[in-house]
mmCIF file of C-alpha atoms and ligand atoms in Angstrom:
data_model
loop_
_atom_site.group_PDB
_atom_site.id
_atom_site.type_symbol
_atom_site.label_atom_id
_atom_site.label_comp_id
_atom_site.label_asym_id
_atom_site.label_seq_id
_atom_site.Cartn_x
_atom_site.Cartn_y
_atom_site.Cartn_z
ATOM 1 C CA MET A 1 -0.020 -0.022 0.148
ATOM 2 C CA THR A 2 1.111 3.301 -1.212
ATOM 3 C CA ILE A 3 -0.304 6.425 0.778
ATOM 4 C CA THR A 4 0.308 10.260 -0.321
ATOM 5 C CA LEU A 5 -0.933 13.399 1.614
ATOM 6 C CA LEU A 6 -2.694 15.033 -1.233
ATOM 7 C CA GLY A 7 -3.597 18.159 0.742
ATOM 8 C CA SER A 8 -4.871 19.154 4.179
ATOM 9 C CA TYR A 9 -6.757 22.531 5.078
ATOM 10 C CA ASN A 10 -8.251 23.251 9.270
ATOM 11 C CA GLY A 11 -7.711 19.311 9.930
ATOM 12 C CA VAL A 12 -9.156 18.034 6.767
ATOM 13 C CA GLU A 13 -7.013 15.815 4.850
ATOM 14 C CA LEU A 14 -7.154 13.984 1.424
ATOM 15 C CA ILE A 15 -4.936 11.032 1.132
ATOM 16 C CA ARG A 16 -4.365 8.787 -2.051
ATOM 17 C CA HIS A 17 -3.950 5.366 -1.511
ATOM 18 C CA GLU A 18 -2.544 2.928 -4.166
ATOM 19 C CA LEU A 19 -3.705 -0.582 -2.984
ATOM 20 C CA LYS A 20 -2.042 -3.504 -5.111
ATOM 21 C CA ARG A 21 -4.613 -6.698 -5.722
ATOM 22 C CA PHE A 22 -5.915 -8.304 -2.619
ATOM 23 C CA GLY A 23 -4.320 -5.362 -0.688
ATOM 24 C CA LEU A 24 -6.388 -4.012 2.401
ATOM 25 C CA MET A 25 -7.104 -1.057 4.412
ATOM 26 C CA GLY A 26 -9.349 -1.028 7.693
ATOM 27 C CA PHE A 27 -10.430 1.008 10.604
ATOM 28 C CA ASN A 28 -13.104 0.466 13.537
ATOM 29 C CA SER A 29 -15.065 2.978 15.169
ATOM 30 C CA SER A 30 -13.508 4.317 18.412
ATOM 31 C CA PRO A 31 -13.764 7.822 20.355
ATOM 32 C CA THR A 32 -10.834 8.956 18.126
ATOM 33 C CA SER A 33 -12.499 8.400 14.646
ATOM 34 C CA ALA A 34 -12.945 10.744 12.280
ATOM 35 C CA PRO A 35 -16.597 12.384 12.296
ATOM 36 C CA PHE A 36 -16.345 11.995 8.680
ATOM 37 C CA GLU A 37 -14.811 9.638 5.964
ATOM 38 C CA GLY A 38 -15.152 9.238 2.433
ATOM 39 C CA ILE A 39 -13.628 7.862 -0.285
ATOM 40 C CA VAL A 40 -13.707 8.326 -4.063
ATOM 41 C CA LEU A 41 -12.414 5.678 -6.213
ATOM 42 C CA VAL A 42 -9.983 6.743 -9.065
ATOM 43 C CA LYS A 43 -9.110 3.327 -10.687
ATOM 44 C CA GLY A 44 -9.708 -0.636 -10.053
ATOM 45 C CA SER A 45 -12.410 -1.731 -8.186
ATOM 46 C CA LEU A 46 -12.809 -2.094 -4.374
ATOM 47 C CA ARG A 47 -15.130 -4.708 -2.145
ATOM 48 C CA VAL A 48 -15.858 -2.473 1.047
ATOM 49 C CA ALA A 49 -17.347 -4.354 4.130
ATOM 50 C CA TYR A 50 -19.125 -2.241 6.565
ATOM 51 C CA ASP A 51 -20.074 -4.638 9.679
ATOM 52 C CA SER A 52 -21.733 -7.554 7.923
ATOM 53 C CA GLU A 53 -22.859 -5.115 4.468
ATOM 54 C CA VAL A 54 -20.801 -5.987 1.500
ATOM 55 C CA GLU A 55 -20.354 -3.527 -1.517
ATOM 56 C CA ILE A 56 -18.100 -3.979 -4.839
ATOM 57 C CA VAL A 57 -17.622 -0.520 -6.212
ATOM 58 C CA GLY A 58 -16.174 0.591 -9.783
ATOM 59 C CA PRO A 59 -14.067 3.681 -10.594
ATOM 60 C CA GLY A 60 -16.192 6.930 -9.922
ATOM 61 C CA ALA A 61 -17.870 5.305 -6.699
ATOM 62 C CA VAL A 62 -18.337 7.533 -4.049
ATOM 63 C CA VAL A 63 -18.542 5.614 -0.250
ATOM 64 C CA THR A 64 -19.040 7.935 2.703
ATOM 65 C CA MET A 65 -19.403 7.227 6.579
ATOM 66 C CA HIS A 66 -20.296 10.097 8.839
ATOM 67 C CA PRO A 67 -19.628 8.804 11.554
ATOM 68 C CA VAL A 68 -17.857 5.711 11.417
ATOM 69 C CA LYS A 69 -19.947 3.484 13.758
ATOM 70 C CA GLY A 70 -18.818 -0.341 12.964
ATOM 71 C CA ASP A 71 -15.767 -1.824 11.473
ATOM 72 C CA VAL A 72 -14.722 -1.179 7.686
ATOM 73 C CA CYS A 73 -12.677 -3.294 5.592
ATOM 74 C CA ILE A 74 -11.568 -2.263 2.213
ATOM 75 C CA ILE A 75 -10.062 -4.653 0.119
ATOM 76 C CA ALA A 76 -8.732 -4.159 -3.686
ATOM 77 C CA MET A 77 -10.511 -6.931 -6.070
ATOM 78 C CA GLN A 78 -7.984 -5.181 -8.787
ATOM 79 C CA ASP A 79 -4.997 -2.706 -8.261
ATOM 80 C CA ALA A 80 -6.802 0.371 -7.053
ATOM 81 C CA GLU A 81 -5.978 3.867 -6.503
ATOM 82 C CA PHE A 82 -8.625 6.013 -4.319
ATOM 83 C CA ILE A 83 -8.729 9.144 -2.543
ATOM 84 C CA TYR A 84 -9.423 8.936 1.041
ATOM 85 C CA ILE A 85 -10.954 12.103 2.802
ATOM 86 C CA SER A 86 -10.863 12.742 6.585
ATOM 87 C CA SER A 87 -12.131 15.234 8.592
ATOM 88 C CA ALA A 88 -9.403 14.624 11.402
ATOM 89 C CA PRO A 89 -5.648 14.866 10.964
ATOM 90 C CA ILE A 90 -4.913 11.124 11.046
ATOM 91 C CA PHE A 91 -1.875 10.977 8.080
ATOM 92 C CA ASP A 92 0.945 10.999 10.134
ATOM 93 C CA SER A 93 0.098 8.477 12.625
ATOM 94 C CA TYR A 94 -1.526 6.477 9.869
ATOM 95 C CA ARG A 95 1.691 6.544 8.006
ATOM 96 C CA ARG A 96 3.956 5.380 11.046
ATOM 97 C CA GLY A 97 1.693 2.770 11.741
ATOM 98 C CA VAL A 98 1.975 0.995 8.073
ATOM 99 C CA GLU A 99 5.486 1.654 7.814
ATOM 100 C CA ARG A 100 5.706 -0.015 11.384
ATOM 101 C CA PHE A 101 3.587 -3.015 10.446
ATOM 102 C CA HIS A 102 5.542 -3.813 7.341
ATOM 103 C CA GLN A 103 8.805 -3.524 8.886
ATOM 104 C CA MET A 104 7.684 -6.066 11.804
ATOM 105 C CA ALA A 105 6.180 -8.559 9.323
ATOM 106 C CA THR A 106 9.705 -8.198 7.500
ATOM 107 C CA GLU A 107 11.424 -8.887 10.724
ATOM 108 C CA ILE A 108 9.510 -11.952 11.566
ATOM 109 C CA ALA A 109 9.671 -13.287 8.156
ATOM 110 C CA GLN A 110 13.480 -13.453 8.318
ATOM 111 C CA LYS A 111 13.711 -14.682 11.703
ATOM 112 C CA ASP A 112 11.796 -17.607 10.303
ATOM 113 C CA GLY A 113 14.133 -18.001 7.472
ATOM 114 C CA TYR A 114 11.481 -16.549 4.824
ATOM 115 C CA THR A 115 11.039 -13.349 3.015
ATOM 116 C CA ALA A 116 8.537 -10.909 3.577
ATOM 117 C CA SER A 117 6.747 -11.494 0.301
ATOM 118 C CA HIS A 118 6.174 -15.273 1.803
ATOM 119 C CA CYS A 119 3.996 -13.681 4.649
ATOM 120 C CA GLU A 120 2.201 -11.382 1.994
ATOM 121 C CA ARG A 121 1.522 -14.161 -0.092
ATOM 122 C CA ILE A 122 -0.215 -16.079 2.867
ATOM 123 C CA ARG A 123 -2.161 -12.906 3.856
ATOM 124 C CA LYS A 124 -3.876 -12.501 0.273
ATOM 125 C CA TYR A 125 -4.540 -16.177 0.054
ATOM 126 C CA SER A 126 -6.123 -16.080 3.414
ATOM 127 C CA VAL A 127 -7.948 -12.899 2.195
ATOM 128 C CA LEU A 128 -9.218 -14.494 -0.804
ATOM 129 C CA ILE A 129 -10.604 -17.315 0.916
ATOM 130 C CA GLY A 130 -12.096 -15.018 3.584
ATOM 131 C CA CYS A 131 -14.199 -12.981 0.606
ATOM 132 C CA GLU A 132 -15.230 -16.484 -0.472
ATOM 133 C CA LEU A 133 -16.763 -17.327 2.756
ATOM 134 C CA GLY A 134 -18.316 -13.969 3.144
ATOM 135 C CA LEU A 135 -16.508 -13.022 6.657
ATOM 136 C CA SER A 136 -17.360 -9.928 8.332
ATOM 137 C CA ALA A 137 -15.572 -6.528 8.105
ATOM 138 C CA ARG A 138 -14.177 -7.599 11.570
ATOM 139 C CA GLU A 139 -13.381 -10.928 10.975
ATOM 140 C CA LEU A 140 -11.376 -9.818 7.435
ATOM 141 C CA LEU A 141 -9.507 -7.480 9.380
ATOM 142 C CA SER A 142 -8.756 -9.956 11.983
ATOM 143 C CA LEU A 143 -7.804 -12.583 9.280
ATOM 144 C CA SER A 144 -5.459 -10.221 7.199
ATOM 145 C CA CYS A 145 -3.555 -8.870 10.078
ATOM 146 C CA GLY A 146 -3.587 -12.693 11.779
ATOM 147 C CA ALA A 147 -2.188 -13.825 8.588
ATOM 148 C CA LEU A 148 0.772 -11.831 8.385
ATOM 149 C CA PHE A 149 1.582 -11.888 11.903
ATOM 150 C CA HIS A 150 0.499 -15.400 12.910
ATOM 151 C CA ASP A 151 4.192 -16.553 13.477
ATOM 152 C CA ILE A 152 5.011 -13.484 15.799
ATOM 153 C CA GLY A 153 5.753 -15.375 18.533
ATOM 154 C CA LYS A 154 8.702 -17.422 16.815
ATOM 155 C CA THR A 155 10.605 -14.452 17.298
ATOM 156 C CA GLN A 156 10.728 -15.721 21.013
ATOM 157 C CA ILE A 157 11.793 -19.201 20.318
ATOM 158 C CA PRO A 158 15.653 -19.909 20.520
ATOM 159 C CA ASP A 159 17.655 -20.059 17.128
ATOM 160 C CA GLU A 160 18.982 -23.349 17.616
ATOM 161 C CA ILE A 161 15.385 -25.022 17.661
ATOM 162 C CA LEU A 162 13.746 -22.837 15.291
ATOM 163 C CA ARG A 163 16.495 -23.416 12.550
ATOM 164 C CA LYS A 164 17.136 -26.858 13.437
ATOM 165 C CA PRO A 165 17.696 -28.724 10.304
ATOM 166 C CA GLY A 166 16.179 -32.324 11.514
ATOM 167 C CA ARG A 167 13.256 -33.308 13.415
ATOM 168 C CA LEU A 168 12.624 -31.868 16.738
ATOM 169 C CA THR A 169 12.628 -33.905 20.010
ATOM 170 C CA PRO A 170 9.448 -33.936 22.250
ATOM 171 C CA GLU A 171 10.827 -31.261 24.556
ATOM 172 C CA GLU A 172 11.739 -28.945 21.534
ATOM 173 C CA PHE A 173 8.415 -29.462 20.107
ATOM 174 C CA ASP A 174 6.876 -28.665 23.637
ATOM 175 C CA ILE A 175 8.978 -25.212 23.324
ATOM 176 C CA MET A 176 7.932 -24.752 19.641
ATOM 177 C CA LYS A 177 4.005 -24.946 20.472
ATOM 178 C CA MET A 178 4.332 -21.869 22.690
ATOM 179 C CA HIS A 179 4.828 -19.477 19.550
ATOM 180 C CA THR A 180 1.015 -19.682 19.623
ATOM 181 C CA ILE A 181 0.645 -18.606 23.170
ATOM 182 C CA TYR A 182 3.806 -15.743 22.712
ATOM 183 C CA GLY A 183 2.135 -14.399 19.594
ATOM 184 C CA ARG A 184 -1.334 -14.095 21.063
ATOM 185 C CA ASP A 185 0.466 -11.859 24.126
ATOM 186 C CA MET A 186 2.805 -9.989 21.977
ATOM 187 C CA MET A 187 -0.143 -9.071 19.324
ATOM 188 C CA SER A 188 -2.508 -8.113 22.476
ATOM 189 C CA SER A 189 0.122 -6.246 24.369
ATOM 190 C CA PRO A 190 -0.687 -2.720 24.605
ATOM 191 C CA SER A 191 2.385 -1.418 23.041
ATOM 192 C CA ASN A 192 1.259 -3.128 19.889
ATOM 193 C CA PRO A 193 -2.156 -1.548 19.354
ATOM 194 C CA PHE A 194 -2.602 -2.256 15.719
ATOM 195 C CA LEU A 195 -1.926 -6.016 16.047
ATOM 196 C CA HIS A 196 -4.901 -6.538 18.863
ATOM 197 C CA ILE A 197 -7.266 -7.544 16.271
ATOM 198 C CA GLY A 198 -5.395 -10.415 14.837
ATOM 199 C CA SER A 199 -4.346 -12.222 18.427
ATOM 200 C CA THR A 200 -6.458 -14.842 18.182
ATOM 201 C CA VAL A 201 -5.508 -16.042 14.848
ATOM 202 C CA ALA A 202 -2.031 -16.176 16.218
ATOM 203 C CA GLU A 203 -3.106 -17.994 19.462
ATOM 204 C CA GLN A 204 -5.126 -20.491 16.874
ATOM 205 C CA HIS A 205 -3.666 -21.040 13.801
ATOM 206 C CA HIS A 206 -1.935 -24.715 14.677
ATOM 207 C CA GLU A 207 -5.581 -25.937 16.357
ATOM 208 C CA ARG A 208 -6.941 -29.029 14.090
ATOM 209 C CA TYR A 209 -10.567 -29.274 13.396
ATOM 210 C CA ASP A 210 -10.613 -33.024 14.799
ATOM 211 C CA GLY A 211 -8.890 -31.664 17.956
ATOM 212 C CA SER A 212 -5.569 -33.042 17.332
ATOM 213 C CA GLY A 213 -3.937 -29.468 17.346
ATOM 214 C CA TYR A 214 -2.417 -27.300 19.445
ATOM 215 C CA PRO A 215 -2.641 -25.044 21.895
ATOM 216 C CA TYR A 216 -5.673 -26.307 23.472
ATOM 217 C CA GLY A 217 -6.597 -29.186 21.343
ATOM 218 C CA LEU A 218 -9.873 -27.117 20.126
ATOM 219 C CA LYS A 219 -12.337 -29.050 17.763
ATOM 220 C CA GLY A 220 -14.531 -28.019 14.986
ATOM 221 C CA GLU A 221 -16.333 -24.866 15.407
ATOM 222 C CA GLU A 222 -14.702 -23.966 18.539
ATOM 223 C CA ILE A 223 -11.898 -22.975 16.397
ATOM 224 C CA TYR A 224 -11.972 -19.296 15.440
ATOM 225 C CA LEU A 225 -12.922 -19.424 11.605
ATOM 226 C CA PRO A 226 -10.142 -16.740 10.683
ATOM 227 C CA ALA A 227 -7.296 -19.314 12.360
ATOM 228 C CA ALA A 228 -9.205 -22.233 10.788
ATOM 229 C CA ILE A 229 -8.163 -20.213 7.101
ATOM 230 C CA VAL A 230 -4.896 -19.281 8.063
ATOM 231 C CA ALA A 231 -4.157 -23.287 9.237
ATOM 232 C CA VAL A 232 -5.267 -24.228 5.697
ATOM 233 C CA VAL A 233 -3.009 -21.681 3.896
ATOM 234 C CA ASP A 234 -0.034 -22.166 6.078
ATOM 235 C CA SER A 235 -0.344 -25.897 5.397
ATOM 236 C CA TYR A 236 -0.732 -25.612 1.839
ATOM 237 C CA ASP A 237 2.324 -22.853 1.692
ATOM 238 C CA ALA A 238 4.458 -25.114 4.007
ATOM 239 C CA MET A 239 3.980 -28.270 1.756
ATOM 240 C CA THR A 240 4.759 -26.382 -1.598
ATOM 241 C CA SER A 241 7.639 -24.472 0.019
ATOM 242 C CA LYS A 242 11.654 -25.525 -0.122
ATOM 243 C CA ARG A 243 12.671 -26.150 3.255
ATOM 244 C CA PRO A 244 15.721 -27.425 4.305
ATOM 245 C CA TYR A 245 14.642 -31.071 5.536
ATOM 246 C CA GLN A 246 11.899 -31.947 2.850
ATOM 247 C CA ARG A 247 11.231 -31.877 -0.807
ATOM 248 C CA PRO A 248 8.263 -29.626 -1.992
ATOM 249 C CA LYS A 249 5.320 -31.033 -3.016
ATOM 250 C CA SER A 250 3.975 -29.968 -6.189
ATOM 251 C CA LYS A 251 0.950 -27.969 -6.189
ATOM 252 C CA GLN A 252 -1.374 -30.793 -7.098
ATOM 253 C CA GLU A 253 0.284 -33.031 -4.713
ATOM 254 C CA ALA A 254 -0.595 -30.525 -1.800
ATOM 255 C CA ILE A 255 -4.033 -29.729 -3.235
ATOM 256 C CA ASP A 256 -4.843 -33.735 -2.932
ATOM 257 C CA GLU A 257 -3.606 -33.817 0.498
ATOM 258 C CA ILE A 258 -5.492 -30.664 1.967
ATOM 259 C CA ARG A 259 -8.861 -32.585 -0.200
ATOM 260 C CA ALA A 260 -7.981 -35.595 1.604
ATOM 261 C CA LEU A 261 -7.705 -34.077 4.947
ATOM 262 C CA ARG A 262 -11.009 -32.001 4.914
ATOM 263 C CA GLY A 263 -12.973 -32.762 7.790
ATOM 264 C CA LYS A 264 -9.897 -34.616 9.510
ATOM 265 C CA LEU A 265 -7.217 -31.748 10.077
ATOM 266 C CA TYR A 266 -9.116 -28.969 8.453
ATOM 267 C CA ASP A 267 -12.535 -27.338 8.356
ATOM 268 C CA PRO A 268 -14.805 -28.734 5.619
ATOM 269 C CA ARG A 269 -16.025 -25.086 5.139
ATOM 270 C CA VAL A 270 -12.343 -23.734 4.684
ATOM 271 C CA VAL A 271 -11.309 -26.653 2.360
ATOM 272 C CA ASP A 272 -14.284 -26.244 -0.064
ATOM 273 C CA ALA A 273 -13.595 -22.501 -0.327
ATOM 274 C CA PHE A 274 -9.651 -23.249 -0.757
ATOM 275 C CA LEU A 275 -10.537 -25.664 -3.655
ATOM 276 C CA LYS A 276 -12.834 -23.037 -5.476
ATOM 277 C CA VAL A 277 -10.192 -20.520 -5.136
ATOM 278 C CA VAL A 278 -7.030 -22.367 -5.451
ATOM 279 C CA SER A 279 -6.303 -22.018 -9.229
ATOM 280 C CA THR A 280 -6.409 -18.284 -9.031
ATOM 281 C CA LEU A 281 -3.842 -18.333 -6.257
ATOM 282 C CA ASP A 282 -0.993 -18.476 -8.774
ATOM 283 C CA ASP A 283 -1.823 -15.150 -10.244
ATOM 284 C CA LEU A 284 -1.022 -13.392 -7.094
HETATM 285 FE FE1 FE2 B 301 3.160 -21.255 13.375
#
């Protein structure tokens, strides 16, 4: 996402946004929310979810909210450019938040031996499945943030365990499992207020539909749906990625494995949505 302040006067700001396909911006109502927010779409297509209402808009569309009363999640369905109008000055804190967000995502990915583009790919795949499942604005915001930072807790796992080339011992695996709890705690810390919404995804992304996951052994629909989505996408990505200790599976082998585990490890609703959209994942 690229943001540029086009002009401001008396607290009113015009901010240009460029969002790549499946890029996302969101906000929720708070005592500090601007009393008026508006968007004019210049190029591309946006999916605007406002609480549980969804609207797809094209160039020339004007979307206004005054005041913002609920959660808003805006997703670019194609590369998009829009002007965002706020009646309160938000640009500086907003830009700092966006920069910090991306910097943290890069640091986490590098710690785990991945790249920032790997995390962004998991986020986009997850959002695509979330849209297919008709998640609410709040669930989509939680999914997007949680998908990007789901392994943030690994920054607290010792390198000799995290990067061990062979199989972990049971004791080492017990330590590794703690990354879910560490992740939840880091994301719900007051020092990271913009990550709070994704904390349940970090906590539950290794839970499995049949109760065989961790940290709690939650089952079926006890598992938060955005976390169940990240579970499928993260597994698919791990199966198809090159790792030091395993040959990557072909995309078709990975898809067949996910399908075979429908209703066992993975939520059937998520697997069905995944199978519907998987052919478009290559384009992202
Ligand atoms: Fe994980």
